[in-house]
Every structure is written in C-alpha cells, then in structure tokens.
Amino acid sequence: MSEPQTPIFFRPIAFIRSPYARRIDAPHQSTVVAGTESGDAADAIVEFTAEIPETAFRDLAGFDRIWLLFAFHRSEGWKPEVKPPRGGRKRGVLATRSPHRPNAIGLSAVQLLAVEATCLRVRGVDLLDGTPILDIKPYVPYADAFPESRAGWIDAVDAASGRQSAPGPRRPRKKLAARPEHGKIDTTFPQE
C-alpha cells in the first residue's frame, strides 16, 4: 500500500558550532575519535535560534547526555546501498549510519556540559560546523540503553576486527587555520 508523498517541512531550532569544517575532519561516530586531530572528544556549542526561548531547554540541566536530531545539510542524494567504513562490502543504507539517506536526518548522543541562556555546551560531537539541529531530546538510560542488543552485520565485523574497532582517517587530517566566524562564540572550557 502506497501512502501519498506529502512533503514534511522542518525548520532548525539551533545550529552546531563545532571545530569540524570538513567531513574528513569529523569522527564517523561521536564516541569514536581515533584519527581526529586531537584524538579527544570535541567540545561544541548548540546555538539556539531567536525563536527558541530559554524556557524550552532550561530543564535539560542535570542530564548527562542529550540526543541531537539534525539534518545532514551537505548530503548530496542517496543510494540504496553504501559501503560503510567498517563493513567491507556494500550494505543497505538503512542498515548503516551513512549521511546519504532517503531523508538526510541524523541522530547523535552527546555529553551535555552546560545549559546557558542561548545555548548548550556539549562534548563528543560528530557534526560539522553549521549543522542545523532539528530537535533535542534528553538521553534517558532506562529507555535508551540496550547494551545486550544484537547489532547485525556489525557483530560479525566486531568478531573479526575487535569489538568497536574503528577505521582511521582515509588520509591524514591537517590542522585548519582558525576561521574568523568562530570568534563570536567561545568554545573553550575551563580545565576540570
């Protein structure tokens, strides 16, 4: 049965300010930072648009993690099969986390460091600078964590390569010169 193809429109509620300007610079997953320039989880800012008041997000304070739902705004179409970094052969796109999807929507769990008047400070992003954030939800461990779940073809890769093995960068990542537009927002954090 075919449903009518009615378009669905979203508008960003925020934009990410991250150190990643190019796809090659960002980790493949927010928790897999091997091969990035620093080798550490990156700090970033979720900067809300003027239409989103502080009352909409202030109660996130106290959560360790949040889900960021975002648009892969640089995706250039999609194919039914893709070759994932860890998967060897081509896989069905819906069995991967490829940014090239029928609807270019992504999901990332990040650490919440601080809730401020117009933004959230986060750590462990895999999003490019300027990525539009469509929604934010709190990470709730009892509902969101299923550590004993099977992971299909990824389980076979883990068995062959080691649990949670990650690919290194395809080519060495070079340090980028500071971009002037980043001067507006301080993404540094005091040492803990």
PDB file of C-alpha atoms in Angstrom:
ATOM      1  CA  MET A   1       0.000   0.000   0.000  1.00  0.00           C
ATOM      2  CA  SER A   2       1.430   3.331  -1.037  1.00  0.00           C
ATOM      3  CA  GLU A   3       0.875   6.423   1.087  1.00  0.00           C
ATOM      4  CA  PRO A   4       0.661   9.866  -0.523  1.00  0.00           C
ATOM      5  CA  GLN A   5       4.041  11.598  -0.773  1.00  0.00           C
ATOM      6  CA  THR A   6       3.155  14.716   1.200  1.00  0.00           C
ATOM      7  CA  PRO A   7       6.248  16.814   1.914  1.00  0.00           C
ATOM      8  CA  ILE A   8       7.176  17.359   5.552  1.00  0.00           C
ATOM      9  CA  PHE A   9       8.963  20.585   6.408  1.00  0.00           C
ATOM     10  CA  PHE A  10      11.238  21.234   9.380  1.00  0.00           C
ATOM     11  CA  ARG A  11      12.960  24.394  10.465  1.00  0.00           C
ATOM     12  CA  PRO A  12      16.129  24.339  12.539  1.00  0.00           C
ATOM     13  CA  ILE A  13      15.797  25.178  16.218  1.00  0.00           C
ATOM     14  CA  ALA A  14      19.565  25.591  16.588  1.00  0.00           C
ATOM     15  CA  PHE A  15      22.880  25.271  14.788  1.00  0.00           C
ATOM     16  CA  ILE A  16      26.008  23.499  15.986  1.00  0.00           C
ATOM     17  CA  ARG A  17      29.242  25.423  16.362  1.00  0.00           C
ATOM     18  CA  SER A  18      31.886  22.734  16.169  1.00  0.00           C
ATOM     19  CA  PRO A  19      35.582  22.544  15.292  1.00  0.00           C
ATOM     20  CA  TYR A  20      34.841  20.338  12.275  1.00  0.00           C
ATOM     21  CA  ALA A  21      34.736  22.268   8.998  1.00  0.00           C
ATOM     22  CA  ARG A  22      35.115  19.321   6.613  1.00  0.00           C
ATOM     23  CA  ARG A  23      33.680  15.814   6.624  1.00  0.00           C
ATOM     24  CA  ILE A  24      37.169  14.314   6.699  1.00  0.00           C
ATOM     25  CA  ASP A  25      37.848  16.138   9.989  1.00  0.00           C
ATOM     26  CA  ALA A  26      34.861  14.788  11.917  1.00  0.00           C
ATOM     27  CA  PRO A  27      34.756  11.356  13.548  1.00  0.00           C
ATOM     28  CA  HIS A  28      32.477   8.732  11.990  1.00  0.00           C
ATOM     29  CA  GLN A  29      30.586   8.478  15.303  1.00  0.00           C
ATOM     30  CA  SER A  30      30.543  10.863  18.253  1.00  0.00           C
ATOM     31  CA  THR A  31      32.248   8.360  20.573  1.00  0.00           C
ATOM     32  CA  VAL A  32      34.874   7.158  18.072  1.00  0.00           C
ATOM     33  CA  VAL A  33      37.559   9.854  17.959  1.00  0.00           C
ATOM     34  CA  ALA A  34      40.582   7.798  16.819  1.00  0.00           C
ATOM     35  CA  GLY A  35      42.133   9.534  13.827  1.00  0.00           C
ATOM     36  CA  THR A  36      40.807  13.006  14.599  1.00  0.00           C
ATOM     37  CA  GLU A  37      43.364  15.778  15.015  1.00  0.00           C
ATOM     38  CA  SER A  38      43.253  15.799  18.822  1.00  0.00           C
ATOM     39  CA  GLY A  39      42.160  12.214  19.415  1.00  0.00           C
ATOM     40  CA  ASP A  40      39.756  13.582  22.037  1.00  0.00           C
ATOM     41  CA  ALA A  41      36.013  14.191  22.112  1.00  0.00           C
ATOM     42  CA  ALA A  42      35.376  17.657  20.688  1.00  0.00           C
ATOM     43  CA  ASP A  43      33.614  20.443  22.558  1.00  0.00           C
ATOM     44  CA  ALA A  44      30.928  22.374  20.714  1.00  0.00           C
ATOM     45  CA  ILE A  45      28.016  24.747  21.195  1.00  0.00           C
ATOM     46  CA  VAL A  46      24.385  24.216  20.262  1.00  0.00           C
ATOM     47  CA  GLU A  47      23.317  27.795  19.498  1.00  0.00           C
ATOM     48  CA  PHE A  48      19.536  28.251  19.526  1.00  0.00           C
ATOM     49  CA  THR A  49      17.694  30.405  17.013  1.00  0.00           C
ATOM     50  CA  ALA A  50      15.947  33.538  18.275  1.00  0.00           C
ATOM     51  CA  GLU A  51      12.548  31.778  18.109  1.00  0.00           C
ATOM     52  CA  ILE A  52      13.510  29.257  20.810  1.00  0.00           C
ATOM     53  CA  PRO A  53      13.232  30.755  24.310  1.00  0.00           C
ATOM     54  CA  GLU A  54      15.403  29.577  27.213  1.00  0.00           C
ATOM     55  CA  THR A  55      12.303  28.093  28.856  1.00  0.00           C
ATOM     56  CA  ALA A  56      12.227  25.453  26.087  1.00  0.00           C
ATOM     57  CA  PHE A  57      15.574  23.925  27.098  1.00  0.00           C
ATOM     58  CA  ARG A  58      16.445  25.062  30.640  1.00  0.00           C
ATOM     59  CA  ASP A  59      15.192  21.820  32.239  1.00  0.00           C
ATOM     60  CA  LEU A  60      17.873  19.869  30.378  1.00  0.00           C
ATOM     61  CA  ALA A  61      20.207  20.913  33.215  1.00  0.00           C
ATOM     62  CA  GLY A  62      21.021  17.795  35.207  1.00  0.00           C
ATOM     63  CA  PHE A  63      21.012  15.395  32.243  1.00  0.00           C
ATOM     64  CA  ASP A  64      24.415  13.894  31.412  1.00  0.00           C
ATOM     65  CA  ARG A  65      23.576  13.280  27.757  1.00  0.00           C
ATOM     66  CA  ILE A  66      21.177  14.536  25.116  1.00  0.00           C
ATOM     67  CA  TRP A  67      20.129  13.338  21.661  1.00  0.00           C
ATOM     68  CA  LEU A  68      20.674  15.772  18.801  1.00  0.00           C
ATOM     69  CA  LEU A  69      18.442  15.187  15.786  1.00  0.00           C
ATOM     70  CA  PHE A  70      19.906  17.036  12.848  1.00  0.00           C
ATOM     71  CA  ALA A  71      19.910  17.452   9.094  1.00  0.00           C
ATOM     72  CA  PHE A  72      22.857  16.184   7.066  1.00  0.00           C
ATOM     73  CA  HIS A  73      22.841  19.524   5.269  1.00  0.00           C
ATOM     74  CA  ARG A  74      25.765  18.622   2.996  1.00  0.00           C
ATOM     75  CA  SER A  75      24.379  15.281   1.864  1.00  0.00           C
ATOM     76  CA  GLU A  76      24.110  15.042  -1.900  1.00  0.00           C
ATOM     77  CA  GLY A  77      21.413  12.469  -2.509  1.00  0.00           C
ATOM     78  CA  TRP A  78      21.360   8.813  -1.611  1.00  0.00           C
ATOM     79  CA  LYS A  79      21.693   5.281  -2.948  1.00  0.00           C
ATOM     80  CA  PRO A  80      20.014   2.116  -1.652  1.00  0.00           C
ATOM     81  CA  GLU A  81      23.417   0.576  -0.869  1.00  0.00           C
ATOM     82  CA  VAL A  82      26.536   2.187   0.589  1.00  0.00           C
ATOM     83  CA  LYS A  83      29.965   0.990   1.651  1.00  0.00           C
ATOM     84  CA  PRO A  84      30.340   1.781   5.367  1.00  0.00           C
ATOM     85  CA  PRO A  85      33.800   2.434   6.839  1.00  0.00           C
ATOM     86  CA  ARG A  86      33.716  -0.802   8.885  1.00  0.00           C
ATOM     87  CA  GLY A  87      31.517  -3.011   6.749  1.00  0.00           C
ATOM     88  CA  GLY A  88      33.686  -4.301   3.914  1.00  0.00           C
ATOM     89  CA  ARG A  89      31.076  -4.872   1.223  1.00  0.00           C
ATOM     90  CA  LYS A  90      28.139  -2.639   0.347  1.00  0.00           C
ATOM     91  CA  ARG A  91      25.234  -2.660   2.810  1.00  0.00           C
ATOM     92  CA  GLY A  92      21.651  -1.490   2.628  1.00  0.00           C
ATOM     93  CA  VAL A  93      21.712   2.207   3.534  1.00  0.00           C
ATOM     94  CA  LEU A  94      19.067   1.742   6.247  1.00  0.00           C
ATOM     95  CA  ALA A  95      21.366  -0.783   7.984  1.00  0.00           C
ATOM     96  CA  THR A  96      24.097   1.872   8.227  1.00  0.00           C
ATOM     97  CA  ARG A  97      24.595   5.313   9.689  1.00  0.00           C
ATOM     98  CA  SER A  98      25.514   6.853   6.350  1.00  0.00           C
ATOM     99  CA  PRO A  99      24.684  10.560   5.949  1.00  0.00           C
ATOM    100  CA  HIS A 100      23.418   9.766   2.442  1.00  0.00           C
ATOM    101  CA  ARG A 101      19.883   8.587   3.277  1.00  0.00           C
ATOM    102  CA  PRO A 102      16.385   8.880   1.771  1.00  0.00           C
ATOM    103  CA  ASN A 103      15.729  11.590   4.389  1.00  0.00           C
ATOM    104  CA  ALA A 104      19.047  13.129   5.399  1.00  0.00           C
ATOM    105  CA  ILE A 105      18.343  13.058   9.147  1.00  0.00           C
ATOM    106  CA  GLY A 106      20.967  12.176  11.747  1.00  0.00           C
ATOM    107  CA  LEU A 107      20.943  11.285  15.423  1.00  0.00           C
ATOM    108  CA  SER A 108      23.821  11.748  17.845  1.00  0.00           C
ATOM    109  CA  ALA A 109      24.075  11.274  21.624  1.00  0.00           C
ATOM    110  CA  VAL A 110      26.380  13.900  23.127  1.00  0.00           C
ATOM    111  CA  GLN A 111      27.509  14.820  26.618  1.00  0.00           C
ATOM    112  CA  LEU A 112      25.777  17.913  27.997  1.00  0.00           C
ATOM    113  CA  LEU A 113      28.273  20.163  29.801  1.00  0.00           C
ATOM    114  CA  ALA A 114      26.203  23.281  30.483  1.00  0.00           C
ATOM    115  CA  VAL A 115      22.852  24.918  29.837  1.00  0.00           C
ATOM    116  CA  GLU A 116      23.201  28.643  29.183  1.00  0.00           C
ATOM    117  CA  ALA A 117      20.798  31.451  28.237  1.00  0.00           C
ATOM    118  CA  THR A 118      21.011  30.990  24.448  1.00  0.00           C
ATOM    119  CA  CYS A 119      22.958  27.782  24.010  1.00  0.00           C
ATOM    120  CA  LEU A 120      24.053  24.394  25.263  1.00  0.00           C
ATOM    121  CA  ARG A 121      27.704  23.454  25.708  1.00  0.00           C
ATOM    122  CA  VAL A 122      28.300  19.862  24.653  1.00  0.00           C
ATOM    123  CA  ARG A 123      31.166  17.384  24.192  1.00  0.00           C
ATOM    124  CA  GLY A 124      31.614  14.452  21.848  1.00  0.00           C
ATOM    125  CA  VAL A 125      30.120  15.766  18.631  1.00  0.00           C
ATOM    126  CA  ASP A 126      30.497  14.304  15.173  1.00  0.00           C
ATOM    127  CA  LEU A 127      28.658  17.160  13.450  1.00  0.00           C
ATOM    128  CA  LEU A 128      30.098  19.684  11.051  1.00  0.00           C
ATOM    129  CA  ASP A 129      30.114  23.359  11.961  1.00  0.00           C
ATOM    130  CA  GLY A 130      26.811  24.945  10.947  1.00  0.00           C
ATOM    131  CA  THR A 131      24.798  21.700  11.036  1.00  0.00           C
ATOM    132  CA  PRO A 132      21.101  22.510  11.548  1.00  0.00           C
ATOM    133  CA  ILE A 133      19.636  20.953  14.701  1.00  0.00           C
ATOM    134  CA  LEU A 134      16.011  19.863  14.166  1.00  0.00           C
ATOM    135  CA  ASP A 135      15.228  18.678  17.693  1.00  0.00           C
ATOM    136  CA  ILE A 136      16.803  17.793  21.035  1.00  0.00           C
ATOM    137  CA  LYS A 137      15.683  15.109  23.446  1.00  0.00           C
ATOM    138  CA  PRO A 138      17.116  14.039  26.789  1.00  0.00           C
ATOM    139  CA  TYR A 139      19.025  10.767  26.912  1.00  0.00           C
ATOM    140  CA  VAL A 140      17.203   8.546  29.413  1.00  0.00           C
ATOM    141  CA  PRO A 141      19.329   5.483  30.311  1.00  0.00           C
ATOM    142  CA  TYR A 142      16.473   3.151  31.285  1.00  0.00           C
ATOM    143  CA  ALA A 143      14.721   3.790  27.973  1.00  0.00           C
ATOM    144  CA  ASP A 144      17.629   4.468  25.617  1.00  0.00           C
ATOM    145  CA  ALA A 145      20.316   1.920  26.548  1.00  0.00           C
ATOM    146  CA  PHE A 146      20.143  -1.709  25.442  1.00  0.00           C
ATOM    147  CA  PRO A 147      23.729  -2.956  25.876  1.00  0.00           C
ATOM    148  CA  GLU A 148      22.896  -6.609  25.156  1.00  0.00           C
ATOM    149  CA  SER A 149      21.212  -5.864  21.822  1.00  0.00           C
ATOM    150  CA  ARG A 150      22.456  -7.611  18.688  1.00  0.00           C
ATOM    151  CA  ALA A 151      23.947  -5.401  16.000  1.00  0.00           C
ATOM    152  CA  GLY A 152      23.507  -7.454  12.813  1.00  0.00           C
ATOM    153  CA  TRP A 153      26.457  -7.288  10.423  1.00  0.00           C
ATOM    154  CA  ILE A 154      28.399  -5.085  12.877  1.00  0.00           C
ATOM    155  CA  ASP A 155      28.608  -8.044  15.296  1.00  0.00           C
ATOM    156  CA  ALA A 156      30.393 -10.033  12.567  1.00  0.00           C
ATOM    157  CA  VAL A 157      32.837  -7.146  11.968  1.00  0.00           C
ATOM    158  CA  ASP A 158      33.466  -6.924  15.727  1.00  0.00           C
ATOM    159  CA  ALA A 159      34.164 -10.670  15.864  1.00  0.00           C
ATOM    160  CA  ALA A 160      36.723 -10.355  13.070  1.00  0.00           C
ATOM    161  CA  SER A 161      38.302  -6.977  13.964  1.00  0.00           C
ATOM    162  CA  GLY A 162      37.718  -6.489  17.655  1.00  0.00           C
ATOM    163  CA  ARG A 163      34.795  -5.022  19.492  1.00  0.00           C
ATOM    164  CA  GLN A 164      34.038  -1.461  18.480  1.00  0.00           C
ATOM    165  CA  SER A 165      37.027  -1.238  16.175  1.00  0.00           C
ATOM    166  CA  ALA A 166      37.008   1.940  14.183  1.00  0.00           C
ATOM    167  CA  PRO A 167      38.681   2.918  10.943  1.00  0.00           C
ATOM    168  CA  GLY A 168      41.383   5.534  10.941  1.00  0.00           C
ATOM    169  CA  PRO A 169      41.147   8.533   8.674  1.00  0.00           C
ATOM    170  CA  ARG A 170      41.307   7.872   4.948  1.00  0.00           C
ATOM    171  CA  ARG A 171      44.065  10.434   4.654  1.00  0.00           C
ATOM    172  CA  PRO A 172      45.953  12.423   7.302  1.00  0.00           C
ATOM    173  CA  ARG A 173      43.903  15.238   8.729  1.00  0.00           C
ATOM    174  CA  LYS A 174      45.587  18.619   8.576  1.00  0.00           C
ATOM    175  CA  LYS A 175      45.189  21.370  11.109  1.00  0.00           C
ATOM    176  CA  LEU A 176      42.961  24.128   9.758  1.00  0.00           C
ATOM    177  CA  ALA A 177      43.687  27.802  10.225  1.00  0.00           C
ATOM    178  CA  ALA A 178      41.287  29.482  12.648  1.00  0.00           C
ATOM    179  CA  ARG A 179      38.239  30.863  10.897  1.00  0.00           C
ATOM    180  CA  PRO A 180      37.149  34.397  11.846  1.00  0.00           C
ATOM    181  CA  GLU A 181      33.466  33.496  12.239  1.00  0.00           C
ATOM    182  CA  HIS A 182      34.395  31.265  15.176  1.00  0.00           C
ATOM    183  CA  GLY A 183      35.497  34.360  17.093  1.00  0.00           C
ATOM    184  CA  LYS A 184      31.860  35.102  18.018  1.00  0.00           C
ATOM    185  CA  ILE A 185      31.469  32.094  20.290  1.00  0.00           C
ATOM    186  CA  ASP A 186      33.928  30.891  22.910  1.00  0.00           C
ATOM    187  CA  THR A 187      34.072  27.106  22.691  1.00  0.00           C
ATOM    188  CA  THR A 188      36.822  26.745  25.249  1.00  0.00           C
ATOM    189  CA  PHE A 189      36.097  25.241  28.618  1.00  0.00           C
ATOM    190  CA  PRO A 190      37.894  25.685  31.931  1.00  0.00           C
ATOM    191  CA  GLN A 191      40.121  22.748  32.816  1.00  0.00           C
ATOM    192  CA  GLU A 192      38.391  20.406  35.253  1.00  0.00           C
TER     193      GLU A 192
END
